Short mmCIF file of C-alpha atoms in Angstrom, two decimals:
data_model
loop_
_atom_site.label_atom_id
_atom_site.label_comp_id
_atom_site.label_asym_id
_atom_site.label_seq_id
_atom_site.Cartn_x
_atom_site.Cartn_y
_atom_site.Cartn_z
CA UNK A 523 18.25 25.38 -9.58
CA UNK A 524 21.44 23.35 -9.50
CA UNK A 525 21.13 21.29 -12.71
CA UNK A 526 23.60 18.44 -11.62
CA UNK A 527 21.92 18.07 -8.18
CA UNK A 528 18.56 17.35 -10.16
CA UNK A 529 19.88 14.93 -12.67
CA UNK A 530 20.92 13.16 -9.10
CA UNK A 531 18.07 13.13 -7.78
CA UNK A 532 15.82 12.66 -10.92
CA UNK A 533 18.16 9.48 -10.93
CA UNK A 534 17.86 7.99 -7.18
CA UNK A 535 13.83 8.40 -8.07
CA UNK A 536 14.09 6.37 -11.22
CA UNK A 537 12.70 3.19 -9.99
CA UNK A 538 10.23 4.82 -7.42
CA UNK A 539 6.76 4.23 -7.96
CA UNK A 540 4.61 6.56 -9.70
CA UNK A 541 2.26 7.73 -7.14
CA UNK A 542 1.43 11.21 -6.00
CA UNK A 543 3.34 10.65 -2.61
CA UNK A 544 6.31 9.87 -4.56
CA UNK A 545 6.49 13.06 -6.38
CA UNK A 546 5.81 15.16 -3.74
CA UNK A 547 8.95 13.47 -2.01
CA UNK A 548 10.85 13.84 -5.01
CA UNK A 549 9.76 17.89 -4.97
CA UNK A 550 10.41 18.49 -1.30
CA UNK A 551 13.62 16.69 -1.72
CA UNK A 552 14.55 18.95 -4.68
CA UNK A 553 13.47 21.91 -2.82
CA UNK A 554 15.09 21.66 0.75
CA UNK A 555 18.62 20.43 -1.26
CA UNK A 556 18.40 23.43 -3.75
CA UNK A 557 18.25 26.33 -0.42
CA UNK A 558 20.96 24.13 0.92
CA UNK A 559 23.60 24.02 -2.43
CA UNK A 560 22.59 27.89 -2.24
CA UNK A 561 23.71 28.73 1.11
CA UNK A 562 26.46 26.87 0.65
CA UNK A 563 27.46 28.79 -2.90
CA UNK A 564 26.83 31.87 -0.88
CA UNK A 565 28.94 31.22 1.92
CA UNK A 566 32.16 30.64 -0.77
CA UNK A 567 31.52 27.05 -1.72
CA UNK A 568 32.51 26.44 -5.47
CA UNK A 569 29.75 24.54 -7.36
CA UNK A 570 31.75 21.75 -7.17
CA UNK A 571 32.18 21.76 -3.39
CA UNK A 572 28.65 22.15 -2.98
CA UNK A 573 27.18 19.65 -4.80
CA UNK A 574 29.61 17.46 -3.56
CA UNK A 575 28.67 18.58 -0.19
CA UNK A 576 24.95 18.18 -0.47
CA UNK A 577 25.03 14.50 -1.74
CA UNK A 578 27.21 13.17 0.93
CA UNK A 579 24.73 14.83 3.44
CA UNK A 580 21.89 13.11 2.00
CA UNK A 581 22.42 10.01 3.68
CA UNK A 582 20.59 6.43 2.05
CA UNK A 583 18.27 8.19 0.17
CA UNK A 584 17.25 4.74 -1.60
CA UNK A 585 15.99 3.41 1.97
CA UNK A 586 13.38 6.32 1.76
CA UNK A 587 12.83 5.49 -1.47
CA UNK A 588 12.08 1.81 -0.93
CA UNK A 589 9.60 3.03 2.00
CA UNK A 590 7.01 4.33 -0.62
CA UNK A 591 7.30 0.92 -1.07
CA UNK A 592 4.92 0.05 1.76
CA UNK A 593 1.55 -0.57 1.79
CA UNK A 594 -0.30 2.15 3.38
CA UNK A 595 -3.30 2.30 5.24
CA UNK A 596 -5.04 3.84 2.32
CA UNK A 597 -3.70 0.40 0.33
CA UNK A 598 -5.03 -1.93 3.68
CA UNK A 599 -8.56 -0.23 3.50
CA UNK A 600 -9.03 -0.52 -0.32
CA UNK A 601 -8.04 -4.60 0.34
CA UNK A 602 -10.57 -4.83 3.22
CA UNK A 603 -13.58 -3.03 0.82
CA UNK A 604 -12.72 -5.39 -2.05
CA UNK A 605 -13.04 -8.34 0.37
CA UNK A 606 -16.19 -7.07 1.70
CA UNK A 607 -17.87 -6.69 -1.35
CA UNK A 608 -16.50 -10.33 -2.87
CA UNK A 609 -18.28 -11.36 0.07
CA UNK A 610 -21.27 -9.76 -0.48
CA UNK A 611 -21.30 -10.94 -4.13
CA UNK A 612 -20.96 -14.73 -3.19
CA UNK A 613 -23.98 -14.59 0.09
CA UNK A 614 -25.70 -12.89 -2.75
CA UNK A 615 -25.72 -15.40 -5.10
CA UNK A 616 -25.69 -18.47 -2.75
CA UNK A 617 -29.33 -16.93 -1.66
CA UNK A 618 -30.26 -16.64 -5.38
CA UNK A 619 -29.08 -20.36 -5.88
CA UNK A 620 -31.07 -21.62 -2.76
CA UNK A 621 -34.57 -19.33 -2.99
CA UNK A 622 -34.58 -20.59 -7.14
CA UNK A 623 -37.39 -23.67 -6.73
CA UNK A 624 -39.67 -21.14 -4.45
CA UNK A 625 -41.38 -19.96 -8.11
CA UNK A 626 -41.32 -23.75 -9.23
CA UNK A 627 -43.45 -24.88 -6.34
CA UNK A 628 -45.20 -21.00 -5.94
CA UNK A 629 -46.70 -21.51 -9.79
CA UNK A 630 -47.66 -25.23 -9.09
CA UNK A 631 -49.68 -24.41 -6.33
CA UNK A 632 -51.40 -21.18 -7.39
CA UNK A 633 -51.58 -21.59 -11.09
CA UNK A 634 -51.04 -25.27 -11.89
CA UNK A 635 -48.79 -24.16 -14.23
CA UNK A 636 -44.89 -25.74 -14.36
CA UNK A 637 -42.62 -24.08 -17.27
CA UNK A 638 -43.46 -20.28 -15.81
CA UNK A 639 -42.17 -21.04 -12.21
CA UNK A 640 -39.23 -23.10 -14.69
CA UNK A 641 -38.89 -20.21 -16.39
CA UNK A 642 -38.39 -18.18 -13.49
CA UNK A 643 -36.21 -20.38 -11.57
CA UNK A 644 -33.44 -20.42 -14.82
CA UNK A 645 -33.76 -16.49 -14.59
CA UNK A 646 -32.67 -16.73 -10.90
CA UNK A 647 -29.87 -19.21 -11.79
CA UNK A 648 -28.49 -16.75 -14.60
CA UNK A 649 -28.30 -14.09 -12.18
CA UNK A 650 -26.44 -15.91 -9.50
CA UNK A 651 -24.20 -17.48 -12.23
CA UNK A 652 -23.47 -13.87 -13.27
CA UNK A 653 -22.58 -12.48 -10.05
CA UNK A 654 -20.28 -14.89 -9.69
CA UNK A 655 -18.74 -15.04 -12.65
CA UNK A 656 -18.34 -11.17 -12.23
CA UNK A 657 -16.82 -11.44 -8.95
CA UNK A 658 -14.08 -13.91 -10.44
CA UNK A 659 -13.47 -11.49 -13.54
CA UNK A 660 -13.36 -7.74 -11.63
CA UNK A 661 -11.46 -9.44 -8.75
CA UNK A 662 -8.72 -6.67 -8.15
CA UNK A 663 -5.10 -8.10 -9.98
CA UNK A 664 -1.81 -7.23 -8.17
CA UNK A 665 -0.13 -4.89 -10.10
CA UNK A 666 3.78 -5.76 -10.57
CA UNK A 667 5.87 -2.68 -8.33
CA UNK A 668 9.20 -2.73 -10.24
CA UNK A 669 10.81 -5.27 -12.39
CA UNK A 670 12.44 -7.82 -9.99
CA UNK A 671 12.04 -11.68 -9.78
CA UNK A 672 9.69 -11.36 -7.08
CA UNK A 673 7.37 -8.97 -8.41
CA UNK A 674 7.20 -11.23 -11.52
CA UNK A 675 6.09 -14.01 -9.26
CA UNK A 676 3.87 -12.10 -7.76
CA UNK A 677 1.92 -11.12 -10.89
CA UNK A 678 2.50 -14.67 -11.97
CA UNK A 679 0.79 -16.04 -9.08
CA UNK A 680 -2.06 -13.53 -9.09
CA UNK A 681 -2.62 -14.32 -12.79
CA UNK A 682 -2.84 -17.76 -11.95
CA UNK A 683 -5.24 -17.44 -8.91
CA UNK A 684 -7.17 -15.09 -11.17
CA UNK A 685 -7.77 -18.51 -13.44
CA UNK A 686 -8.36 -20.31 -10.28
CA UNK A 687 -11.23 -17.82 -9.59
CA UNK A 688 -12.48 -18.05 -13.40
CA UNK A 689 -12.12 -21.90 -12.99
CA UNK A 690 -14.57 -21.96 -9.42
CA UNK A 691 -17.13 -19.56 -11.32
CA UNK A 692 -17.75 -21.62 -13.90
CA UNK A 693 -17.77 -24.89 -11.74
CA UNK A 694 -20.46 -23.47 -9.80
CA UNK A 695 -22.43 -22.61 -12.47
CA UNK A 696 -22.01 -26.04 -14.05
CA UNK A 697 -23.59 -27.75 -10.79
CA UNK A 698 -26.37 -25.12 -10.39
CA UNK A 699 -27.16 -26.22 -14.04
CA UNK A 700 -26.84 -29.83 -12.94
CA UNK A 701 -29.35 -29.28 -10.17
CA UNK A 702 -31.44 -27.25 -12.69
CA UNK A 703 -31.64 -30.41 -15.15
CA UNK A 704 -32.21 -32.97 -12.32
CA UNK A 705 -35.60 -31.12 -10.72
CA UNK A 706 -36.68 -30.56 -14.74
CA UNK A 707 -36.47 -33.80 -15.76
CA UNK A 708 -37.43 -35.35 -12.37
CA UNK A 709 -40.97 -32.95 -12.26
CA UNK A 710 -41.41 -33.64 -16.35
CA UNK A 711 -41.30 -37.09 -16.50
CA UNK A 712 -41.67 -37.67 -12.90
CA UNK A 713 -38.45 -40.52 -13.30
CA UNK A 714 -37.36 -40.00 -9.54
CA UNK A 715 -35.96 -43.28 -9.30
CA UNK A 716 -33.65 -42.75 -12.23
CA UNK A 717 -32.49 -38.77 -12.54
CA UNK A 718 -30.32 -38.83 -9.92
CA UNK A 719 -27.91 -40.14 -11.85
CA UNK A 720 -26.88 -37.32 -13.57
CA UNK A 721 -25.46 -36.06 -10.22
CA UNK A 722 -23.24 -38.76 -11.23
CA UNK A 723 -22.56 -38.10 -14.69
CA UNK A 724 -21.86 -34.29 -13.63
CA UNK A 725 -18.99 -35.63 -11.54
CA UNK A 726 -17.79 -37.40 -13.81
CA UNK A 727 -17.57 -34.66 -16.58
CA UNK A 728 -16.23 -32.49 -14.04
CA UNK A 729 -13.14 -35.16 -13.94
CA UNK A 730 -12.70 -35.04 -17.44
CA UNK A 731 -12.79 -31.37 -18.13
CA UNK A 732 -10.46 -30.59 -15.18
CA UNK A 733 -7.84 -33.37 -16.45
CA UNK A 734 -8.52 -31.61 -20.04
CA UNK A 735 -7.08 -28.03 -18.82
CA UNK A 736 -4.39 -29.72 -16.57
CA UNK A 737 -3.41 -31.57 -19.83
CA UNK A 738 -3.46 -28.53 -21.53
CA UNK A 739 -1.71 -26.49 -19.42
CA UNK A 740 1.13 -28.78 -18.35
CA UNK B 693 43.17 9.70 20.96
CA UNK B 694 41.77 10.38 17.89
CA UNK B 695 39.86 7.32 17.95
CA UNK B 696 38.52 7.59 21.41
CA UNK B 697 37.17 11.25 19.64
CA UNK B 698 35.53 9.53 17.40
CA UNK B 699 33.74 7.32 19.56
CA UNK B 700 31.98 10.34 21.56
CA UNK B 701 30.77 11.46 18.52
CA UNK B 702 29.53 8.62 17.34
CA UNK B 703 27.53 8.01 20.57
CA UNK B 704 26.23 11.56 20.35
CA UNK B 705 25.17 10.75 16.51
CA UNK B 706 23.32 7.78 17.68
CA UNK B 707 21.59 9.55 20.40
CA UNK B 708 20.57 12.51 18.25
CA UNK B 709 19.50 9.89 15.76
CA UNK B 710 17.60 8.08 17.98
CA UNK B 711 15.53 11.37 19.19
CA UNK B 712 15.17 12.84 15.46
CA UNK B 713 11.30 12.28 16.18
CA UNK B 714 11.27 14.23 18.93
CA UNK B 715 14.19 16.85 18.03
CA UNK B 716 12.09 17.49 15.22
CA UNK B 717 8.53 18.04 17.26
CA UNK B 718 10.41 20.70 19.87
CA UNK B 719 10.99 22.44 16.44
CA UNK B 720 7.87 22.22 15.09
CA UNK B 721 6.22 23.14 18.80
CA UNK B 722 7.70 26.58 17.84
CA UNK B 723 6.88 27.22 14.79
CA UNK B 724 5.86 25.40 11.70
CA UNK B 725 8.77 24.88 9.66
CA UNK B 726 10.48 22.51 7.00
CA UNK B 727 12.99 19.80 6.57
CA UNK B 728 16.04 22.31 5.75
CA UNK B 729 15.45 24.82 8.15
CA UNK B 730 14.88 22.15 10.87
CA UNK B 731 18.31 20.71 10.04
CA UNK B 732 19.93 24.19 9.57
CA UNK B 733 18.51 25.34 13.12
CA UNK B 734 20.02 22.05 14.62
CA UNK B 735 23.57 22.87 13.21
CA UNK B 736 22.93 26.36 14.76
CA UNK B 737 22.20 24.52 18.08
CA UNK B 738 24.85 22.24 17.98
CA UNK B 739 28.08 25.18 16.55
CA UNK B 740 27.93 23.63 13.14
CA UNK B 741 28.65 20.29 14.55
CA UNK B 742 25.72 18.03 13.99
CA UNK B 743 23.09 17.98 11.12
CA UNK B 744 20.97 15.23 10.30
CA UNK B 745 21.41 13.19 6.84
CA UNK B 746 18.48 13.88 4.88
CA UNK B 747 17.24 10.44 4.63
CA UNK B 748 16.89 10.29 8.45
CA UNK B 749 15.50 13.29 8.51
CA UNK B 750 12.88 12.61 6.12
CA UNK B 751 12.41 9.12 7.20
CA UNK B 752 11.58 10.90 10.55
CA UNK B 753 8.99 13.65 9.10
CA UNK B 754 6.71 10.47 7.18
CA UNK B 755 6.76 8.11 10.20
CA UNK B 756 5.54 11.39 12.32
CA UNK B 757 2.76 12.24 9.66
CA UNK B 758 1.68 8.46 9.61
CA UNK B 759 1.31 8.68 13.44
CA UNK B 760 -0.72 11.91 13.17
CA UNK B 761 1.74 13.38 15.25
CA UNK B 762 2.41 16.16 12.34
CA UNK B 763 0.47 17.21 9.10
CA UNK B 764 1.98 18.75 5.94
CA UNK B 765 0.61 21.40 3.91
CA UNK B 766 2.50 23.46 0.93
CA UNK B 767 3.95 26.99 0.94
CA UNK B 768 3.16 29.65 -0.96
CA UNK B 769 6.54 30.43 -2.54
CA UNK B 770 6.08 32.98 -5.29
CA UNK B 771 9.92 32.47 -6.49
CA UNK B 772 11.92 28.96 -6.78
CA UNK B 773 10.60 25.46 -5.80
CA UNK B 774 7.48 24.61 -3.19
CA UNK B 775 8.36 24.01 -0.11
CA UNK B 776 6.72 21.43 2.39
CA UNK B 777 5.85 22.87 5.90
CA UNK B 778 5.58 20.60 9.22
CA UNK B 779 2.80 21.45 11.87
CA UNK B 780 2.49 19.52 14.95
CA UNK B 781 -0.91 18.56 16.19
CA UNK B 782 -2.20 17.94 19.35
CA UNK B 783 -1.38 14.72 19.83
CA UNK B 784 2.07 15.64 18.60
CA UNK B 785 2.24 18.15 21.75
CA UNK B 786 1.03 15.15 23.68
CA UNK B 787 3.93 12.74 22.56
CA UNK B 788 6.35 15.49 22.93
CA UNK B 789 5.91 15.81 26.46
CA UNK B 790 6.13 12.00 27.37
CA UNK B 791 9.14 11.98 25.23
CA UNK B 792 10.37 15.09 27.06
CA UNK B 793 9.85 12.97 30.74
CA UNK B 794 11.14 10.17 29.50
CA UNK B 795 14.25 11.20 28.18
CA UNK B 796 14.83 13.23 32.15
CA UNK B 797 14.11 9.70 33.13
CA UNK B 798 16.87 7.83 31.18
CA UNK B 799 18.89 10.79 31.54
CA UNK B 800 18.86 10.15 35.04
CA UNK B 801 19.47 6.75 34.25
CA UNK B 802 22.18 6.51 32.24
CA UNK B 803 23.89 8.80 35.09
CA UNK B 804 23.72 6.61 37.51
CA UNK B 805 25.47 3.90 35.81
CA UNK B 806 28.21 5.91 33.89
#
């Protein structure tokens, strides 16, 4: 095998991406060049000649290079499953979140007994509050291709919206602990009138928190 | 004169550029082969006057596999480097015709205005 011819190629692969398809280019490139810098030696070409011969054949090798750039189908489907399942996740726990007074009002009625069907419904709010908070955490992050500008950005952005996703988790779970407190403390102390003021009072430190990581981050 | 050469060639170049697809499916229709013996039976073809850069040629060979037109599978080579064979499918044979009628068709075309 031609040494130089490798090093070339070896070199216009540098900044491909490291996937299997990739290689397998970079082999079937090496392999088809090699037989043709050997028929070329055989038919009297110096080594020089050859090589020189082979490269200028090659063409714009970096435009097939930048083509395993592309998202493939393989890359569209994987997207389209991750999507599905976040989906999935939320319905999931949006159920969870709405079916949690059923054992409140089930263990009234049958038992006569409150904190159980309390107990229960927190249970049901944990899970829900997990699922989400899962979803936000294993949501897949882009993965930078090469080192320009824009695949910074991209990473940068992905990053960010991975916060974002962090940031809705959590606000969920705050209001589904919100709700939580108000049908406690409304069924305790049976204060109707007066507990649905901490809808406000959630709102409020919802305001305050949000302007704290704003504050924090600008 | 000489540029006036030139100029044929360069419309043949385009024209065998913009039929690599199918140049490369008549090959494979006879035989599975790969990329360098393609391009060193088209020099044959053509007296040692045409051969297709290999980034065009490979180009060519993914697009086909992504259109299920080919598949790829890997030799068996005992001695030197693996090489990549070409085998056209069904469909392949299918889009090779069409391409075969349509290229009578602009043939016929092309003659009537030139």
């Amino acid at each position: 095998m031609n040494k130089e011819l490798k090093i070339y190629i070896e070199n216009a692969f540098k900044y491909a991406p490291k996937t299997k398809k990739a290689y397998e280019l970079k082999e079937e490139l090496l392999s088809n060049l090699n037989e043709k810098y050997n028929d070329l030696i055989e038919s009297g070409y110096s080594e020089n000649d050859a090589y020189n011969n082979v490269v200028a054949g090659m063409g714009e090798v970096d435009e097939l290079i930048s083509e395993l750039y592309q998202p493939t189908s393989d890359n569209f489907e994987l997207v389209q499953k991750e999507r599905k399942k976040s989906a999935l996740i939320i319905s999931i726990a949006v159920m969870i979140y709405i079916l949690c007074p059923i054992p409140v009002i089930f263990f009234l009625d049958a038992f006569g007994v409150e904190n159980a069907g309390i107990l229960v419904m927190f249970l049901f709010i944990a899970t829900a509050t997990g699922l989400l908070v899962y979803r936000g955490a294993s949501a897949p992050q882009y993965v930078k291709n090469d080192d320009t500008v824009v695949e910074e950005f991209k990473e940068w952005k992905s990053k960010n919206s991975k916060e974002d996703n962090l940031k809705k988790s959590l606000l969920s779970a705050f209001w589904s602990i919100i709700v939580a407190v108000y049908l406690i403390i409304s069924f305790a102390f049976g204060i109707w009138a007066y507990s649905w003021m901490i809808f406000i009072i959630g709102a409020a430190i919802e305001q305050i928190v949000k302007a704290y990581f704003e504050y924090k981050r600008s | 004169m000489v540029n006036e050469g030139r100029d044929i060639v360069s419309i043949t170049s385009d024209l065998i550029r913009g039929n690599t697809e199918t140049i490369i499916l008549s090959h494979l229709i006879e035989k599975d082969s790969y990329g360098y013996e393609i391009n060193k039976s088209i020099k044959k073809k053509t007296n040692n006057e045409y051969e297709l850069k290999e980034a065009t040629l490979y180009t060519a060979f993914r697009r086909l596999e992504q259109g299920e037109m080919i598949i790829s599978y890997w030799g068996d080579q005992t001695t030197g480097a693996r090489r990549k064979y070409y085998k056209i499918t069904a469909f392949g044979k299918k889009v090779l015709e069409q391409n075969k009628v349509d290229w009578e068709e602009a043939k016929s075309l092309i003659d009537s205005l030139i």
